[in-house]
Amino acid sequence: MCFGVRDAVALALEHADAGPLTILGDLVHNPSVLAALEAKGVAVAQDATHVQTPTVMVTAHGASERALARTRALGLTVVEATCPLVRVAHRAVAALARDGYHPVIVGQRDHVEVRGLTGDLDRFDVILEDADVLALEEHPRFGVASQTTQAVDKVRHLVDLIRRRFPESEVRFIDTVCKPTKDRQTSAVEMARQSDVVVVVGGRSSNNTRELVKTCARYCARVHHVQTETDVRPEWFDGAEVVGLTAGTSTPDDVIDAVEAQVSKTDAKTHSRATDVEVWR
Ligand code: SF4
């Protein structure tokens, strides 16, 4: 796990020991971590109005000041597990807006982190694909930042596209993709280039896991996304000599280890020649 998710999980467990706690949304996009929290009696609510404990926790993805104020107005005590690197992105977006740039966020419009990044803005755009750039209206100054878990190459590509589409406009870009995401993407490219098959471990709704799948698929034709070892299928590894294994930043080590063991076991059953399983973290 990246430090942001690890610290958020630790904070949730600490507060769960101190008293009843509800987490607002998914603390991490990972079913096994969520099951461990549930076992401790931690409740999950998707909306602050449904919270039935006195204390509520905002996830590592963060929230806007407006959303925090609305939650506190319900009489709830708010514990923030917001990742420091998400806070960096919040400060970047606030600075762009304050300095008169039209904020453009590269990310998934409905993702909780993007809602947090845009929740205090009155005017902004969210883009994810080339077509979204074509749909932008002209502004004299664009200020671009991104969801922390986007692939940085894609973000830079979209910034270039904005510059080309609006040559008269000033386009300022603040790179808010977090370092754990960048490191993992770089390693994933190197790994995928050397692998016959790649297995990516992580929650289905985890953005950085999905971005890893897309990145690996550019360099390896056989890429599979699994949540746990039970998703692994023996036929995926037919004829493979090197299997690459990587994981999203919210995937616990024990889940990765179980997938690695399952892949190795599958290989022992289906191949006479040893397959290398390379784990990149
Ligand atoms: S993926 Fe990056 S921004 Fe998100 S919690 Fe981890 S370190 Fe923080």
Coordinates of C-alpha atoms and ligand atoms in Angstrom, one line a residue:
M1 CA 0.0 0.0 0.0
C2 CA 1.1 3.6 -0.5
F3 CA 1.7 5.5 2.7
G4 CA -1.5 7.6 2.2
V5 CA -3.8 4.5 2.3
R6 CA -1.8 2.8 5.0
D7 CA -2.0 5.8 7.3
A8 CA -5.7 6.1 6.6
V9 CA -6.4 2.5 7.5
A10 CA -4.3 2.8 10.6
L11 CA -6.2 6.0 11.6
A12 CA -9.6 4.2 11.1
L13 CA -8.5 1.2 13.2
E14 CA -7.3 3.6 16.0
H15 CA -10.6 5.5 16.0
A16 CA -12.6 2.3 15.9
D17 CA -11.0 1.2 19.1
A18 CA -11.9 4.6 20.7
G19 CA -15.6 4.5 19.8
P20 CA -18.2 4.0 17.1
L21 CA -17.1 5.2 13.8
T22 CA -18.6 5.6 10.3
I23 CA -16.4 6.0 7.2
L24 CA -17.8 8.2 4.5
G25 CA -17.4 6.2 1.3
D26 CA -14.7 3.6 0.7
L27 CA -11.7 4.2 2.8
V28 CA -9.7 2.3 0.3
H29 CA -11.0 0.6 -2.9
N30 CA -10.2 -2.8 -1.6
P31 CA -12.7 -5.4 -0.4
S32 CA -10.3 -7.2 2.0
V33 CA -9.3 -4.1 3.9
L34 CA -13.0 -3.1 4.1
A35 CA -13.9 -6.5 5.5
A36 CA -11.2 -6.1 8.2
L37 CA -12.7 -2.8 9.2
E38 CA -16.2 -4.2 9.2
A39 CA -15.0 -6.9 11.6
K40 CA -14.0 -4.1 14.0
G41 CA -17.5 -2.7 13.8
V42 CA -16.7 0.2 11.6
A43 CA -19.7 1.3 9.6
V44 CA -19.6 2.7 6.0
A45 CA -22.1 5.3 4.7
Q46 CA -22.1 6.8 1.2
D47 CA -23.8 10.0 2.5
A48 CA -23.3 12.1 5.6
T49 CA -27.1 12.2 6.2
H50 CA -27.1 8.4 6.7
V51 CA -24.4 8.4 9.4
Q52 CA -25.6 7.0 12.8
T53 CA -22.4 7.4 14.9
P54 CA -21.2 10.7 16.4
T55 CA -17.9 10.4 14.5
V56 CA -17.4 10.2 10.8
M57 CA -14.1 9.7 8.9
V58 CA -13.3 11.3 5.5
T59 CA -11.2 9.0 3.4
A60 CA -7.6 9.4 2.0
H61 CA -9.3 10.8 -1.1
G62 CA -10.2 14.0 0.8
A63 CA -13.2 16.3 0.7
S64 CA -13.9 19.9 -0.1
E65 CA -14.2 22.5 2.6
R66 CA -17.9 23.0 1.7
A67 CA -18.6 19.2 2.1
L68 CA -16.7 19.2 5.4
A69 CA -18.8 22.2 6.6
R70 CA -22.0 20.5 5.6
T71 CA -21.0 17.3 7.5
R72 CA -20.1 19.3 10.6
A73 CA -23.4 21.2 10.4
L74 CA -25.1 17.8 10.9
G75 CA -23.5 17.7 14.4
L76 CA -20.9 15.1 13.4
T77 CA -17.3 15.1 14.5
V78 CA -15.2 14.8 11.4
V79 CA -11.9 12.9 11.4
E80 CA -9.9 13.6 8.2
A81 CA -7.7 10.8 6.8
T82 CA -7.0 12.9 3.7
C83 CA -3.6 11.9 2.2
P84 CA -1.1 14.7 2.4
L85 CA -0.5 14.4 -1.4
V86 CA -4.3 14.9 -2.0
R87 CA -3.9 18.0 0.2
V88 CA -1.1 19.2 -2.1
A89 CA -3.5 18.8 -5.1
H90 CA -6.2 20.8 -3.2
R91 CA -3.7 23.6 -2.6
A92 CA -2.7 23.6 -6.2
V93 CA -6.3 23.9 -7.4
A94 CA -7.0 26.6 -4.9
A95 CA -3.9 28.6 -6.0
L96 CA -4.9 28.3 -9.7
A97 CA -8.4 29.6 -9.0
R98 CA -7.1 32.3 -6.8
D99 CA -4.6 33.5 -9.4
G100 CA -7.4 33.8 -12.0
Y101 CA -6.9 30.6 -14.0
H102 CA -9.9 28.7 -15.2
P103 CA -9.5 25.3 -13.3
V104 CA -9.4 22.2 -15.4
I105 CA -9.0 18.9 -13.5
V106 CA -7.8 15.8 -15.3
G107 CA -9.7 12.9 -13.7
Q108 CA -12.9 11.0 -13.4
R109 CA -15.8 13.4 -12.9
D110 CA -17.6 11.2 -10.4
H111 CA -14.6 10.0 -8.4
V112 CA -14.7 11.1 -4.8
E113 CA -11.2 12.7 -5.0
V114 CA -12.3 14.8 -8.0
R115 CA -15.5 15.8 -6.2
G116 CA -13.3 17.0 -3.4
L117 CA -10.9 18.8 -5.7
T118 CA -13.7 20.7 -7.4
G119 CA -16.2 21.0 -4.5
D120 CA -15.1 24.5 -3.5
L121 CA -15.0 25.9 -7.1
D122 CA -17.8 27.8 -8.7
R123 CA -16.5 27.3 -12.3
F124 CA -14.3 24.4 -13.5
D125 CA -14.1 21.7 -16.1
V126 CA -13.2 18.0 -15.6
I127 CA -11.5 16.2 -18.6
L128 CA -10.4 12.7 -19.1
E129 CA -10.2 12.1 -22.9
D130 CA -9.2 14.0 -26.0
A131 CA -12.9 14.6 -26.8
D132 CA -13.3 16.5 -23.5
V133 CA -10.6 19.0 -24.6
L134 CA -12.5 19.6 -27.8
A135 CA -15.6 20.4 -25.8
L136 CA -13.8 23.0 -23.6
E137 CA -14.8 26.7 -24.0
E138 CA -12.0 29.2 -24.5
H139 CA -10.7 31.0 -21.5
P140 CA -7.7 33.5 -21.5
R141 CA -6.0 31.5 -18.7
F142 CA -6.3 27.7 -18.0
G143 CA -5.0 26.2 -14.8
V144 CA -4.6 22.4 -15.1
A145 CA -4.1 20.0 -12.2
S146 CA -5.0 16.3 -12.0
Q147 CA -6.5 13.6 -9.8
T148 CA -3.5 12.1 -8.0
T149 CA -3.8 8.7 -9.5
Q150 CA -3.9 9.5 -13.2
A151 CA -1.2 8.3 -15.5
V152 CA 1.1 11.3 -15.8
D153 CA 1.8 10.7 -19.5
K154 CA -1.9 11.0 -20.3
V155 CA -2.2 14.1 -18.2
R156 CA 0.7 15.8 -20.0
H157 CA -0.8 14.7 -23.4
L158 CA -4.1 16.4 -22.4
V159 CA -2.3 19.6 -21.3
D160 CA -0.5 19.7 -24.7
L161 CA -3.8 19.3 -26.4
I162 CA -5.3 22.2 -24.5
R163 CA -2.2 24.3 -25.5
R164 CA -2.6 23.4 -29.1
R165 CA -6.4 23.9 -29.1
F166 CA -6.1 27.4 -27.5
P167 CA -2.8 28.9 -28.7
E168 CA -3.9 32.4 -27.6
S169 CA -4.5 31.2 -24.0
E170 CA -2.1 30.9 -21.2
V171 CA -2.0 27.3 -19.9
R172 CA -0.5 26.7 -16.5
F173 CA 0.0 23.1 -15.4
I174 CA 0.7 21.9 -11.9
D175 CA 1.6 18.3 -11.8
T176 CA -0.4 16.8 -8.9
V177 CA 0.0 13.1 -9.8
C178 CA 1.4 11.6 -6.6
K179 CA 4.9 10.0 -6.5
P180 CA 3.7 6.5 -5.5
T181 CA 1.4 6.5 -8.6
K182 CA 4.3 7.7 -10.8
D183 CA 6.8 5.1 -9.4
R184 CA 4.3 2.3 -9.8
Q185 CA 3.4 3.3 -13.4
T186 CA 7.2 3.5 -14.3
S187 CA 7.9 0.1 -12.8
A188 CA 4.8 -1.4 -14.4
V189 CA 6.0 -0.3 -17.9
E190 CA 9.4 -1.9 -17.3
M191 CA 7.8 -5.1 -16.0
A192 CA 5.1 -5.3 -18.8
R193 CA 7.8 -5.0 -21.4
Q194 CA 9.6 -8.1 -20.0
S195 CA 6.5 -10.3 -19.3
D196 CA 4.4 -12.7 -21.4
V197 CA 1.5 -12.3 -19.0
V198 CA 0.8 -9.5 -16.5
V199 CA -1.5 -9.8 -13.4
V200 CA -2.6 -6.6 -11.8
V201 CA -4.0 -6.9 -8.3
G202 CA -6.4 -4.4 -6.8
G203 CA -10.1 -3.4 -6.3
R204 CA -12.3 -3.1 -9.3
S205 CA -13.2 0.5 -8.5
S206 CA -9.6 1.6 -7.7
N207 CA -8.6 4.2 -10.2
N208 CA -4.8 3.7 -9.9
T209 CA -5.3 -0.1 -10.3
R210 CA -7.3 0.5 -13.5
E211 CA -4.7 2.9 -14.8
L212 CA -2.0 0.3 -14.1
V213 CA -4.0 -2.2 -16.2
K214 CA -4.2 0.2 -19.1
T215 CA -0.5 1.1 -18.9
C216 CA 0.5 -2.6 -18.8
A217 CA -1.8 -3.4 -21.7
R218 CA 0.2 -0.9 -23.9
Y219 CA 3.3 -3.1 -23.5
C220 CA 1.9 -6.6 -23.0
A221 CA -0.9 -8.3 -24.8
R222 CA -2.0 -10.5 -22.0
V223 CA -3.0 -8.4 -18.9
H224 CA -5.5 -9.6 -16.3
H225 CA -7.0 -7.6 -13.4
V226 CA -7.8 -9.6 -10.3
Q227 CA -9.1 -8.6 -6.9
T228 CA -8.0 -11.7 -5.0
E229 CA -6.3 -15.1 -5.7
T230 CA -9.7 -16.7 -6.4
D231 CA -9.9 -14.7 -9.7
V232 CA -6.7 -16.3 -11.1
R233 CA -7.4 -18.6 -14.0
P234 CA -4.8 -21.3 -15.0
E235 CA -5.4 -21.0 -18.7
W236 CA -4.1 -17.4 -18.6
F237 CA -0.6 -18.7 -18.3
D238 CA -0.5 -21.2 -21.1
G239 CA 2.9 -21.0 -22.8
A240 CA 4.1 -18.1 -20.6
E241 CA 7.6 -18.0 -19.3
V242 CA 7.6 -14.8 -17.4
V243 CA 4.5 -13.6 -15.4
G244 CA 4.7 -10.0 -14.1
L245 CA 2.7 -9.2 -11.0
T246 CA 1.9 -5.7 -9.8
A247 CA -0.7 -4.1 -7.6
G248 CA -2.6 -0.9 -7.1
T249 CA -1.6 1.4 -4.2
S250 CA -4.4 0.3 -2.0
T251 CA -3.7 -3.4 -2.2
P252 CA -2.5 -5.1 1.0
D253 CA 0.7 -7.2 0.9
D254 CA -1.1 -10.3 2.0
V255 CA -3.5 -10.1 -0.9
I256 CA -0.6 -9.7 -3.3
D257 CA 1.3 -12.6 -1.7
A258 CA -1.8 -14.9 -2.0
V259 CA -2.1 -14.0 -5.7
E260 CA 1.6 -14.7 -6.2
A261 CA 1.2 -18.1 -4.5
Q262 CA -1.8 -18.9 -6.6
V263 CA 0.0 -18.0 -9.9
S264 CA 3.0 -20.1 -8.9
K265 CA 0.8 -23.0 -8.0
T266 CA -1.1 -22.8 -11.2
D267 CA 2.1 -22.9 -13.1
A268 CA 3.3 -25.9 -11.2
K269 CA 0.1 -27.8 -12.3
T270 CA 0.1 -26.7 -15.9
H271 CA 3.7 -26.4 -17.1
S272 CA 6.7 -28.7 -16.9
R273 CA 9.1 -25.7 -17.2
A274 CA 9.3 -23.2 -14.4
T275 CA 7.7 -19.8 -14.9
D276 CA 9.3 -16.8 -13.3
V277 CA 6.9 -14.7 -11.3
E278 CA 8.3 -11.3 -10.9
V279 CA 6.8 -9.1 -8.3
W280 CA 7.2 -5.3 -8.7
R281 CA 6.2 -3.1 -5.8
Ligands
SF4_1 S1 -2.4 7.0 -4.2 FE1 -1.1 8.8 -3.8 S2 -2.5 10.4 -3.3 FE2 -3.7 8.5 -3.1 S3 -3.5 7.9 -1.0 FE3 -1.8 6.9 -2.1 S4 0.0 8.4 -1.9 FE4 -1.9 9.5 -1.4

